[in-house]
Short mmCIF file of C-alpha atoms in Angstrom, two decimals:
data_model
loop_
_atom_site.label_atom_id
_atom_site.label_comp_id
_atom_site.label_asym_id
_atom_site.label_seq_id
_atom_site.Cartn_x
_atom_site.Cartn_y
_atom_site.Cartn_z
CA UNK A 125 -123.62 124.05 54.83
CA UNK A 126 -120.05 124.04 55.98
CA UNK A 127 -117.89 127.04 54.95
CA UNK A 128 -114.27 125.79 53.63
CA UNK A 129 -111.36 127.34 55.50
CA UNK A 130 -108.77 129.00 52.90
CA UNK A 131 -106.20 126.53 53.99
CA UNK A 132 -105.88 122.93 54.39
CA UNK A 133 -106.24 121.99 58.08
CA UNK A 134 -104.63 118.80 59.35
CA UNK A 135 -105.21 117.06 62.88
CA UNK A 136 -102.33 114.96 63.56
CA UNK A 137 -101.13 112.53 66.34
CA UNK A 138 -97.53 111.94 66.35
CA UNK A 139 -94.60 111.71 68.90
CA UNK A 140 -93.15 114.81 69.99
CA UNK A 141 -89.82 114.34 68.53
CA UNK A 142 -91.59 113.92 64.80
CA UNK A 143 -93.74 117.13 65.22
CA UNK A 144 -91.33 119.69 64.09
CA UNK A 145 -90.70 117.47 60.83
CA UNK A 146 -94.35 116.82 60.17
CA UNK A 147 -95.16 120.48 60.68
CA UNK A 148 -92.46 121.71 58.54
CA UNK A 149 -93.31 119.10 55.59
CA UNK A 150 -96.85 120.27 55.86
CA UNK A 151 -96.60 124.09 56.02
CA UNK A 152 -94.58 123.91 53.00
CA UNK A 153 -97.75 123.29 51.07
CA UNK A 154 -99.93 125.73 53.20
CA UNK A 155 -101.44 123.29 55.45
CA UNK A 156 -102.31 124.24 58.98
CA UNK A 157 -101.38 121.52 61.59
CA UNK A 158 -102.89 120.96 64.97
CA UNK A 159 -101.30 118.08 66.96
CA UNK A 160 -102.84 116.14 69.67
CA UNK A 161 -101.84 113.65 72.21
CA UNK A 162 -105.10 111.49 72.80
CA UNK A 163 -108.78 111.22 72.53
CA UNK A 164 -109.46 113.62 75.13
CA UNK A 165 -107.60 116.53 73.36
CA UNK A 166 -109.43 115.55 70.30
CA UNK A 167 -112.84 115.86 71.96
CA UNK A 168 -111.82 119.30 73.21
CA UNK A 169 -110.79 120.33 69.64
CA UNK A 170 -114.12 118.90 68.47
CA UNK A 171 -116.12 121.18 70.61
CA UNK A 172 -114.24 124.15 68.87
CA UNK A 173 -116.08 123.05 65.65
CA UNK A 174 -112.73 123.57 63.66
CA UNK A 175 -113.07 122.05 60.24
CA UNK A 176 -110.27 119.50 59.49
CA UNK A 177 -109.42 118.30 56.09
CA UNK A 178 -107.38 115.37 57.00
CA UNK A 179 -106.68 113.49 60.16
CA UNK A 180 -103.24 111.81 60.50
CA UNK A 181 -102.77 109.06 62.79
CA UNK A 182 -100.13 106.40 63.80
CA UNK A 183 -101.00 102.74 63.35
CA UNK A 184 -98.96 102.05 66.50
CA UNK A 185 -101.49 103.02 69.33
CA UNK A 186 -102.67 100.59 72.09
CA UNK A 187 -106.29 99.12 71.07
CA UNK A 188 -107.93 101.26 73.43
CA UNK A 189 -106.39 104.51 72.21
CA UNK A 190 -106.84 103.53 68.70
CA UNK A 191 -110.58 103.31 69.08
CA UNK A 192 -111.09 106.12 71.13
CA UNK A 193 -109.30 108.22 68.51
CA UNK A 194 -111.19 106.76 65.68
CA UNK A 195 -114.28 107.01 67.39
CA UNK A 196 -113.93 110.79 68.07
CA UNK A 197 -112.48 111.33 64.56
CA UNK A 198 -115.65 109.61 62.90
CA UNK A 199 -117.98 111.89 65.09
CA UNK A 200 -116.33 114.97 63.38
CA UNK A 201 -119.08 116.75 61.02
CA UNK A 202 -117.84 116.61 58.55
CA UNK A 203 -115.50 113.58 59.18
CA UNK A 204 -112.08 114.40 57.86
CA UNK A 205 -110.36 111.92 55.43
CA UNK A 206 -107.97 109.65 57.84
CA UNK A 207 -104.41 109.03 56.78
CA UNK A 208 -102.78 106.04 58.71
CA UNK A 209 -98.97 105.91 58.90
CA UNK A 210 -97.07 102.79 59.95
CA UNK A 211 -93.27 101.39 59.96
CA UNK A 212 -94.74 98.59 57.71
CA UNK A 213 -97.93 98.34 55.84
CA UNK A 214 -99.38 94.80 55.47
CA UNK A 215 -102.44 93.98 53.20
CA UNK A 216 -104.42 93.53 56.57
CA UNK A 217 -103.72 96.97 57.80
CA UNK A 218 -104.23 98.80 54.49
CA UNK A 219 -107.55 96.82 54.18
CA UNK A 220 -108.58 97.21 57.59
CA UNK A 221 -108.18 100.99 57.28
CA UNK A 222 -110.03 101.15 54.08
CA UNK A 223 -112.87 99.13 55.39
CA UNK A 224 -113.24 101.38 58.47
CA UNK A 225 -113.34 104.59 56.20
CA UNK A 226 -110.03 105.62 56.31
CA UNK A 227 -108.30 107.30 53.15
CA UNK A 228 -104.92 105.67 52.84
CA UNK A 229 -101.88 104.02 54.69
CA UNK A 230 -98.39 105.67 54.55
CA UNK A 231 -95.19 104.03 55.26
CA UNK A 232 -92.59 105.43 57.42
CA UNK A 233 -90.17 106.92 56.86
CA UNK A 234 -91.91 108.97 54.30
CA UNK A 235 -90.25 111.76 52.49
CA UNK A 236 -91.80 115.31 52.17
CA UNK A 237 -93.33 114.55 48.51
CA UNK A 238 -94.96 111.36 49.98
CA UNK A 239 -96.71 112.96 52.80
CA UNK A 240 -97.44 116.18 51.09
CA UNK A 241 -98.78 114.28 48.06
CA UNK A 242 -101.04 111.92 50.26
CA UNK A 243 -102.13 114.89 52.37
CA UNK A 244 -103.23 117.05 49.29
CA UNK A 245 -105.02 114.03 47.86
CA UNK A 246 -106.84 113.33 50.90
CA UNK A 247 -107.73 116.81 51.40
CA UNK A 248 -108.91 116.92 47.78
CA UNK A 249 -111.14 114.01 48.36
CA UNK A 250 -112.55 115.62 51.67
CA UNK A 251 -113.48 118.48 49.43
CA UNK A 252 -115.26 116.57 46.62
CA UNK A 253 -117.13 114.55 49.47
CA UNK A 254 -118.24 117.51 51.15
CA UNK A 255 -119.37 119.38 47.77
CA UNK A 256 -121.39 116.15 46.94
CA UNK A 257 -123.13 115.82 50.39
CA UNK A 258 -123.73 119.60 50.12
CA UNK A 259 -125.25 119.42 46.62
CA UNK A 260 -127.64 116.52 47.66
CA UNK A 261 -129.17 118.74 50.63
#
């Protein structure tokens, strides 16, 4: 059984220029944010066995980078809920994210309330999924 941390933990990939704003938006709701730059950094964090509730990923990555990150995240145990953000969200992007096991798509620019609400809903979904999996053991 995985012990829940006291705060919501977010794993995020974001451009350096956006990290300060995202950190501010998420610490306002009591979340801890760890930023990564690529799949190798994610792999190192995975080895530390930190429990993440939510992964926040951009849709705009080269295919090889996207699949490397997605693969590493889906190997985390338990797997965090995955929020994808993009400048525009087509039906194909949204349905593709959901088909691959992602939680939702956010359209940039997002307000504090939009990001905070999406993260809190995703974190709640993560907690409910973990509780359900633990009760089945």
